[in-house]
Tab-separated table of C-alpha atoms in Angstrom:
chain	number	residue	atom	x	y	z
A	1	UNK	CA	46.922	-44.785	-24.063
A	2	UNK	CA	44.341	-42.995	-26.729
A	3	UNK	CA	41.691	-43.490	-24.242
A	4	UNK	CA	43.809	-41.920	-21.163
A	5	UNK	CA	44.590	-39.102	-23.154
A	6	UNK	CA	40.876	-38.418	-24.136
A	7	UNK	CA	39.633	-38.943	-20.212
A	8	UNK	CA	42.464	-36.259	-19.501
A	9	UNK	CA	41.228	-33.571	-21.833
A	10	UNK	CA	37.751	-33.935	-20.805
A	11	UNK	CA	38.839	-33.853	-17.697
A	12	UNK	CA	40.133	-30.463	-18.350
A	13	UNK	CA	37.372	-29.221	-20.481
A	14	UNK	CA	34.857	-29.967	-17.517
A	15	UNK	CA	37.252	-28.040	-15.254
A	16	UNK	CA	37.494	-24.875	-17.166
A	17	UNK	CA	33.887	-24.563	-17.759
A	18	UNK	CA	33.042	-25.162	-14.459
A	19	UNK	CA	35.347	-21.861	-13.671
A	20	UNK	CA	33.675	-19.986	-16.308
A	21	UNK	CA	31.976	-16.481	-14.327
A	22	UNK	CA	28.625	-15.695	-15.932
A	23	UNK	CA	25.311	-14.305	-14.874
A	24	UNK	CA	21.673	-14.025	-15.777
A	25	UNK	CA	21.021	-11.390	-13.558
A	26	UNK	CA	21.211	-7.335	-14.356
A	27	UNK	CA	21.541	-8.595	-17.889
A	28	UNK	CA	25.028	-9.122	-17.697
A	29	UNK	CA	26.226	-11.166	-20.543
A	30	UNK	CA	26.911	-14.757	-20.708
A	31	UNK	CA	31.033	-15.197	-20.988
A	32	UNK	CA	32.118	-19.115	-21.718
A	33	UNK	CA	36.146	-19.026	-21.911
A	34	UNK	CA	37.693	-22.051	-23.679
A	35	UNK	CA	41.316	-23.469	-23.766
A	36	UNK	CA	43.655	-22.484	-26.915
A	37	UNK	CA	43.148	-25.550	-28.823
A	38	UNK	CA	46.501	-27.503	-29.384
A	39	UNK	CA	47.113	-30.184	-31.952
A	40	UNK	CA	46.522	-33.366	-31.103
A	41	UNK	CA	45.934	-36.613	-32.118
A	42	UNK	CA	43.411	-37.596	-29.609
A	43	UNK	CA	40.997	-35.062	-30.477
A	44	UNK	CA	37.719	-35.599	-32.129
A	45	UNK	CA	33.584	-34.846	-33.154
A	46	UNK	CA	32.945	-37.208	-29.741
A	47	UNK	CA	35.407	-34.836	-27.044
A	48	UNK	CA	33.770	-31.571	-28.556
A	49	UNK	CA	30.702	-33.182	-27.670
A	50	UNK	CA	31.364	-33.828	-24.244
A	51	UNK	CA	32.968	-30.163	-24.087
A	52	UNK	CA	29.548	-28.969	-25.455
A	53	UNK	CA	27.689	-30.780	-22.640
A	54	UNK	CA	29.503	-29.366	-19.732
A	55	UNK	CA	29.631	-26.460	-20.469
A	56	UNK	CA	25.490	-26.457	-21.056
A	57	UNK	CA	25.332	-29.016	-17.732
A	58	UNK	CA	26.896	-25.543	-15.861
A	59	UNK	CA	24.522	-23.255	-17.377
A	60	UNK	CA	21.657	-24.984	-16.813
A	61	UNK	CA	22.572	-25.586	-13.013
A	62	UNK	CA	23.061	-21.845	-12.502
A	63	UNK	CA	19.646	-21.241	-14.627
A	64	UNK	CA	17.488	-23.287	-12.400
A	65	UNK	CA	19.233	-21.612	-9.139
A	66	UNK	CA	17.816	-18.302	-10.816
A	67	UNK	CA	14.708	-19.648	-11.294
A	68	UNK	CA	14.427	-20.974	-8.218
A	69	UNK	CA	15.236	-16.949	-6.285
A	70	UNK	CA	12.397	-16.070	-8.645
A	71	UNK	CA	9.562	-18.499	-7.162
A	72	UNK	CA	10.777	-17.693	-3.943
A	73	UNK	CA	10.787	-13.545	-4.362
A	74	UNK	CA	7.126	-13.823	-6.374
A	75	UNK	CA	4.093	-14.603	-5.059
A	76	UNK	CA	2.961	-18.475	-5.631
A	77	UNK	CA	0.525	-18.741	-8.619
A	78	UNK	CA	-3.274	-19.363	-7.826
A	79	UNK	CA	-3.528	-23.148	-8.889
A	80	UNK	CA	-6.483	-23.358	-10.950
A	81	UNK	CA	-7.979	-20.086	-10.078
A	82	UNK	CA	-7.813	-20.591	-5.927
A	83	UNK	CA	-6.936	-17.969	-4.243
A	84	UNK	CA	-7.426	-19.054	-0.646
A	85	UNK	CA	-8.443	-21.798	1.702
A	86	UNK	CA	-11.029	-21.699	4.611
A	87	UNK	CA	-8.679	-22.044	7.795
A	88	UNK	CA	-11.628	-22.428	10.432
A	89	UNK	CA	-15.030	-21.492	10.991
A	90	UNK	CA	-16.628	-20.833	14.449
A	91	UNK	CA	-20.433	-20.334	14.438
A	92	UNK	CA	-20.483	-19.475	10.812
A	93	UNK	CA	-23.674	-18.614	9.486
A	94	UNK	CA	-23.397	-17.651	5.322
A	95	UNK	CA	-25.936	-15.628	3.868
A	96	UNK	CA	-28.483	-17.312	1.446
A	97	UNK	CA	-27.083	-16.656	-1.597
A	98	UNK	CA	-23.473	-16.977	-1.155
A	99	UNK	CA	-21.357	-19.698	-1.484
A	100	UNK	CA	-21.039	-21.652	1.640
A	101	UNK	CA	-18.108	-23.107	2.368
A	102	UNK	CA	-16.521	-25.915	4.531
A	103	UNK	CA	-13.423	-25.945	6.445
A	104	UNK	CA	-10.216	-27.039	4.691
A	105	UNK	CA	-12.116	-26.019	1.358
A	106	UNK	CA	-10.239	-24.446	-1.277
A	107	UNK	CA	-11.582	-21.005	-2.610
A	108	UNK	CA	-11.542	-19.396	-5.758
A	109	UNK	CA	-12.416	-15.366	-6.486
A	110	UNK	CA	-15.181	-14.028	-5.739
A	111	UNK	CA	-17.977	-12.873	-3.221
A	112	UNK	CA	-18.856	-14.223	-0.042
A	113	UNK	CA	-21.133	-12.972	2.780
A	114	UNK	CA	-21.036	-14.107	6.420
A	115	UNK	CA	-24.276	-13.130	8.587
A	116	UNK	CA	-22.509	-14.161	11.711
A	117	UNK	CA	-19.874	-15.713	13.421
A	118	UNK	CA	-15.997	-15.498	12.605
A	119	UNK	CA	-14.082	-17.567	9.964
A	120	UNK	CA	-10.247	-17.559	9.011
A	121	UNK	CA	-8.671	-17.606	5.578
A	122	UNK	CA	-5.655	-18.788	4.627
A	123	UNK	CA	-4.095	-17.172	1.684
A	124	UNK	CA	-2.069	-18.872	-0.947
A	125	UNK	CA	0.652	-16.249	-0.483
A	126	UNK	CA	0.748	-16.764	3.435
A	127	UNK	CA	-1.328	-14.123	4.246
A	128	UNK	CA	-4.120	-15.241	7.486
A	129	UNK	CA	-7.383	-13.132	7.386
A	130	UNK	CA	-10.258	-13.310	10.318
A	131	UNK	CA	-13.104	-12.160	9.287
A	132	UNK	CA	-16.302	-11.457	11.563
A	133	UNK	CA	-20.063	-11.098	10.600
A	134	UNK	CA	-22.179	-9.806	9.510
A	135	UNK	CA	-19.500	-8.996	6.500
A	136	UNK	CA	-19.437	-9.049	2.615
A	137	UNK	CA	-16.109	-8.982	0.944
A	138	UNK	CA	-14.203	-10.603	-2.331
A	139	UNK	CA	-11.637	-12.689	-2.720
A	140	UNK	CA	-9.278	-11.071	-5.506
A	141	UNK	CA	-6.073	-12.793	-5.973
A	142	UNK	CA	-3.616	-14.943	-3.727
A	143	UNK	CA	-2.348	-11.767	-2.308
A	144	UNK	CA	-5.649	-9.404	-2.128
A	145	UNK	CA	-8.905	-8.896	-1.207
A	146	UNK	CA	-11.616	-6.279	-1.065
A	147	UNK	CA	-14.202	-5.838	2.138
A	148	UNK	CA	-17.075	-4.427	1.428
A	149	UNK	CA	-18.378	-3.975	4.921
A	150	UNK	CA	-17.643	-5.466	8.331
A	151	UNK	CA	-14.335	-6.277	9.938
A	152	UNK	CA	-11.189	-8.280	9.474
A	153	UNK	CA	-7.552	-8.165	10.571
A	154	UNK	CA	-4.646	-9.906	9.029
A	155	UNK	CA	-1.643	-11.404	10.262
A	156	UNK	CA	1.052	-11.511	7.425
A	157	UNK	CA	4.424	-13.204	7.500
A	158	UNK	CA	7.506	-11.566	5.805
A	159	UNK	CA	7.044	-13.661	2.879
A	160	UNK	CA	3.347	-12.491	2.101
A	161	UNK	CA	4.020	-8.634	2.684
A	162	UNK	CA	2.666	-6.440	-0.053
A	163	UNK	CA	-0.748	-8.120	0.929
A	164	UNK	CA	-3.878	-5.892	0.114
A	165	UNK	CA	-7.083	-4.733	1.386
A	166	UNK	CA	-9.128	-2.580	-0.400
A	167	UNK	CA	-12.177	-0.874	0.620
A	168	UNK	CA	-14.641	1.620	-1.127
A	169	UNK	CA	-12.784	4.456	0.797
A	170	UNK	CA	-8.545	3.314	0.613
A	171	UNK	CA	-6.559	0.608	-0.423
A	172	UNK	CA	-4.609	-0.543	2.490
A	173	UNK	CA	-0.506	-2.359	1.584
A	174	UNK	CA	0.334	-4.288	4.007
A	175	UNK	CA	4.398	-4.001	4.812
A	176	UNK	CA	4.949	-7.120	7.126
A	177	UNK	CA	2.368	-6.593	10.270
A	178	UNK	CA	-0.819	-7.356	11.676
A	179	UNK	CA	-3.591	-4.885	11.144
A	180	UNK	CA	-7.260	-4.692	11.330
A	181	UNK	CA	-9.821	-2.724	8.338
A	182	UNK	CA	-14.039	-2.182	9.178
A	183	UNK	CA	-16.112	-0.924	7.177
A	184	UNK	CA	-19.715	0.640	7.913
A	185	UNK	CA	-22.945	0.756	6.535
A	186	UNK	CA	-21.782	4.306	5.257
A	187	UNK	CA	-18.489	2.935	3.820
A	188	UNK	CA	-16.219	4.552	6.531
A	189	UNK	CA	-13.307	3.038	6.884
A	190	UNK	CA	-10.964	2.479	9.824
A	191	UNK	CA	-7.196	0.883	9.428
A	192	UNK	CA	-5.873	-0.156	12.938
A	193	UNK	CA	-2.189	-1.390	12.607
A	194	UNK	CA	-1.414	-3.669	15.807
A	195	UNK	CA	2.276	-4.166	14.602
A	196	UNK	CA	4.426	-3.337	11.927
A	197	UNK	CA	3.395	-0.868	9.245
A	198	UNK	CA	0.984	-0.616	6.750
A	199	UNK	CA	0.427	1.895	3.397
A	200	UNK	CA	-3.067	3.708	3.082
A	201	UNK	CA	-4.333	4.998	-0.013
A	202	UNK	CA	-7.957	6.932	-0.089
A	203	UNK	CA	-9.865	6.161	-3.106
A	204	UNK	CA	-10.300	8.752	-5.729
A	205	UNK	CA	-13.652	9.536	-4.053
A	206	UNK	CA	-11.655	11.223	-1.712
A	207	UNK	CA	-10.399	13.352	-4.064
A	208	UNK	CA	-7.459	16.110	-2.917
A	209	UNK	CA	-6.902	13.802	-0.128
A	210	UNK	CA	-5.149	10.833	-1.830
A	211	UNK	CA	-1.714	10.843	-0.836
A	212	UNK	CA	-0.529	7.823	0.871
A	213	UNK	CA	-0.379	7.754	4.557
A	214	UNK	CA	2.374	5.369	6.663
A	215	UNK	CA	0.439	4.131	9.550
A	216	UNK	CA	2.498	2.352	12.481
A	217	UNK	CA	1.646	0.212	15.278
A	218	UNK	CA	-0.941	1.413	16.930
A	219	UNK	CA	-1.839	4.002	14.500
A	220	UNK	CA	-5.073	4.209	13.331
A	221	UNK	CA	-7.448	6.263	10.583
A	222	UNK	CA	-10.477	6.816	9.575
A	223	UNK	CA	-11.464	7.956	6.147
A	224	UNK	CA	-15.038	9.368	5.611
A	225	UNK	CA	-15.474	8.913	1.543
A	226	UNK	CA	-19.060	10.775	1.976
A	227	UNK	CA	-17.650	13.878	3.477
A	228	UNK	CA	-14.418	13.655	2.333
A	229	UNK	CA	-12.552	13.542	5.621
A	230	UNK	CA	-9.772	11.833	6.881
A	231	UNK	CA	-9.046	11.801	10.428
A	232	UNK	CA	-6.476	9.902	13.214
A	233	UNK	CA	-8.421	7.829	15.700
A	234	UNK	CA	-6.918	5.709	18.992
A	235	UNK	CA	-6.492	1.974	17.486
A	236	UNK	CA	-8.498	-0.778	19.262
A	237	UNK	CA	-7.617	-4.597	18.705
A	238	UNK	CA	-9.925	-5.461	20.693
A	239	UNK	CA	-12.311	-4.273	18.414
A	240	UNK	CA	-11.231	-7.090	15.784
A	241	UNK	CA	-11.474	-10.387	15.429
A	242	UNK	CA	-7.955	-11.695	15.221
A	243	UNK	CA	-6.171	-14.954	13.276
A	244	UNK	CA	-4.212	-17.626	15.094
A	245	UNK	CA	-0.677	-17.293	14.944
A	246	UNK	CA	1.190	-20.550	15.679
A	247	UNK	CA	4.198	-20.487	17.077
A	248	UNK	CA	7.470	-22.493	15.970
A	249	UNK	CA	9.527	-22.797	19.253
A	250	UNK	CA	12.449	-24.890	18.627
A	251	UNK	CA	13.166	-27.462	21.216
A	252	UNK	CA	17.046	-28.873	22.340
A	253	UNK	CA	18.003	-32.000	20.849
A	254	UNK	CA	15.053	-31.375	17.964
A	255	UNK	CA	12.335	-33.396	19.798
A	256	UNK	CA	8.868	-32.399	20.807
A	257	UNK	CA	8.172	-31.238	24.839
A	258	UNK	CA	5.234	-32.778	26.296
């Protein structure tokens, strides 16, 4: 009968925590209610124990939930410095000098310089970058970059938006599209948005003309950071190289179509 009785107030215990309403998030506080204790012969060190651990067993389970929304809100962390992967290379030629490096490869930051041909990056955050020579640009971060000359587009998923590109003459936010940056000998800079929307920002060097600018699809600008000019040009994606997209086409009954 003594052991019945204890099963039945943990029993209880369990159920009232597990109704208890708290939240990590907005900094709410953390409310735990408990049950009026009542007298009892039953009770003991070993039932506030168990108490103790369900309520902590609920807590914890909503904690990791949290911190699961977290890792999938932020952008991944770069394991061990990588940044980025090399997708595919098609007549790649590197310059002497820079690092050269082989398909499926992992990349860290820092400089690389293609003489010719076009190569695809995969970046840790989702982002896909083509890149054609003759180009020099740097790998910054899982979620940036910054071309130095030559021309790239990128094709970024929902969950890799906020992606950068920066050049000597803007800084070009990516907001969910597919876009395409070049850069000249002279460092002028063209942003050609092929979907979606992208954010540019002029460098300082451009002084007054700083403000952000929304371009949309098929928008396009060019910013001149040696004359100071900024001006709207007709967008050309054919111009670009540009990164393969694969498809996910779901098929009835959940098996592949020859």
């Amino acid at each position: 009968r003594k052991a019945f009785w204890e099963l039945t107030e943990l029993h209880g215990l369990v159920h009232e925590a597990e109704k208890t309403r708290w939240s990590a998030q907005d900094g709410e506080i953390v409310e735990v209610r408990s049950r009026p204790r009542t007298q009892g012969w039953w009770r003991g060190p070993a039932l506030g124990w168990a108490a103790a651990a369900a309520v902590l067993a609920v807590i914890g389970a909503q904690m990791w939930r949290e911190a699961q929304r977290s890792t999938i809100l932020s952008s991944p962390p770069s394991p061990n410095g990588f940044v980025a992967e090399l997708r595919s290379a098609e007549q790649a030629v590197w310059e002497s000098g820079s690092a050269a490096p082989q398909v499926r490869e992992a990349l860290q930051a820092g400089l690389l310089e293609l003489r010719s041909g076009t190569i695809e990056l995969s970046f840790f955050n989702g982002a896909t970058v083509a890149v054609r020579g003759p180009a020099r640009w740097r790998l910054l971060a899982p979620d940036r970059m910054a071309l130095e000359s030559g021309r790239l587009s990128a094709d970024v998923p929902e969950r890799a938006i906020g992606f950068v590109v920066e050049t000597p003459a803007s800084s070009v936010r990516d907001l969910g599209t597919r876009f395409g940056v070049a850069v000249g000998a002279d460092r002028v800079t063209e942003t050609h948005v092929f979907e979606g929307a992208v954010d540019v920002t002029p460098s300082p060097a451009m002084e007054e003309l700083t403000r952000t600018r929304r371009l949309d699809a098929s928008g396009a600008l060019e910013l001149d950071p040696a004359r100071g000019a900024v001006r709207t040009i007709m967008a050309d994606q054919s111009a670009f190289p540009l990164p393969e997209r694969i498809e996910s086409i779901p098929v009835p009954g959940g098996d592949f179509e020859p």
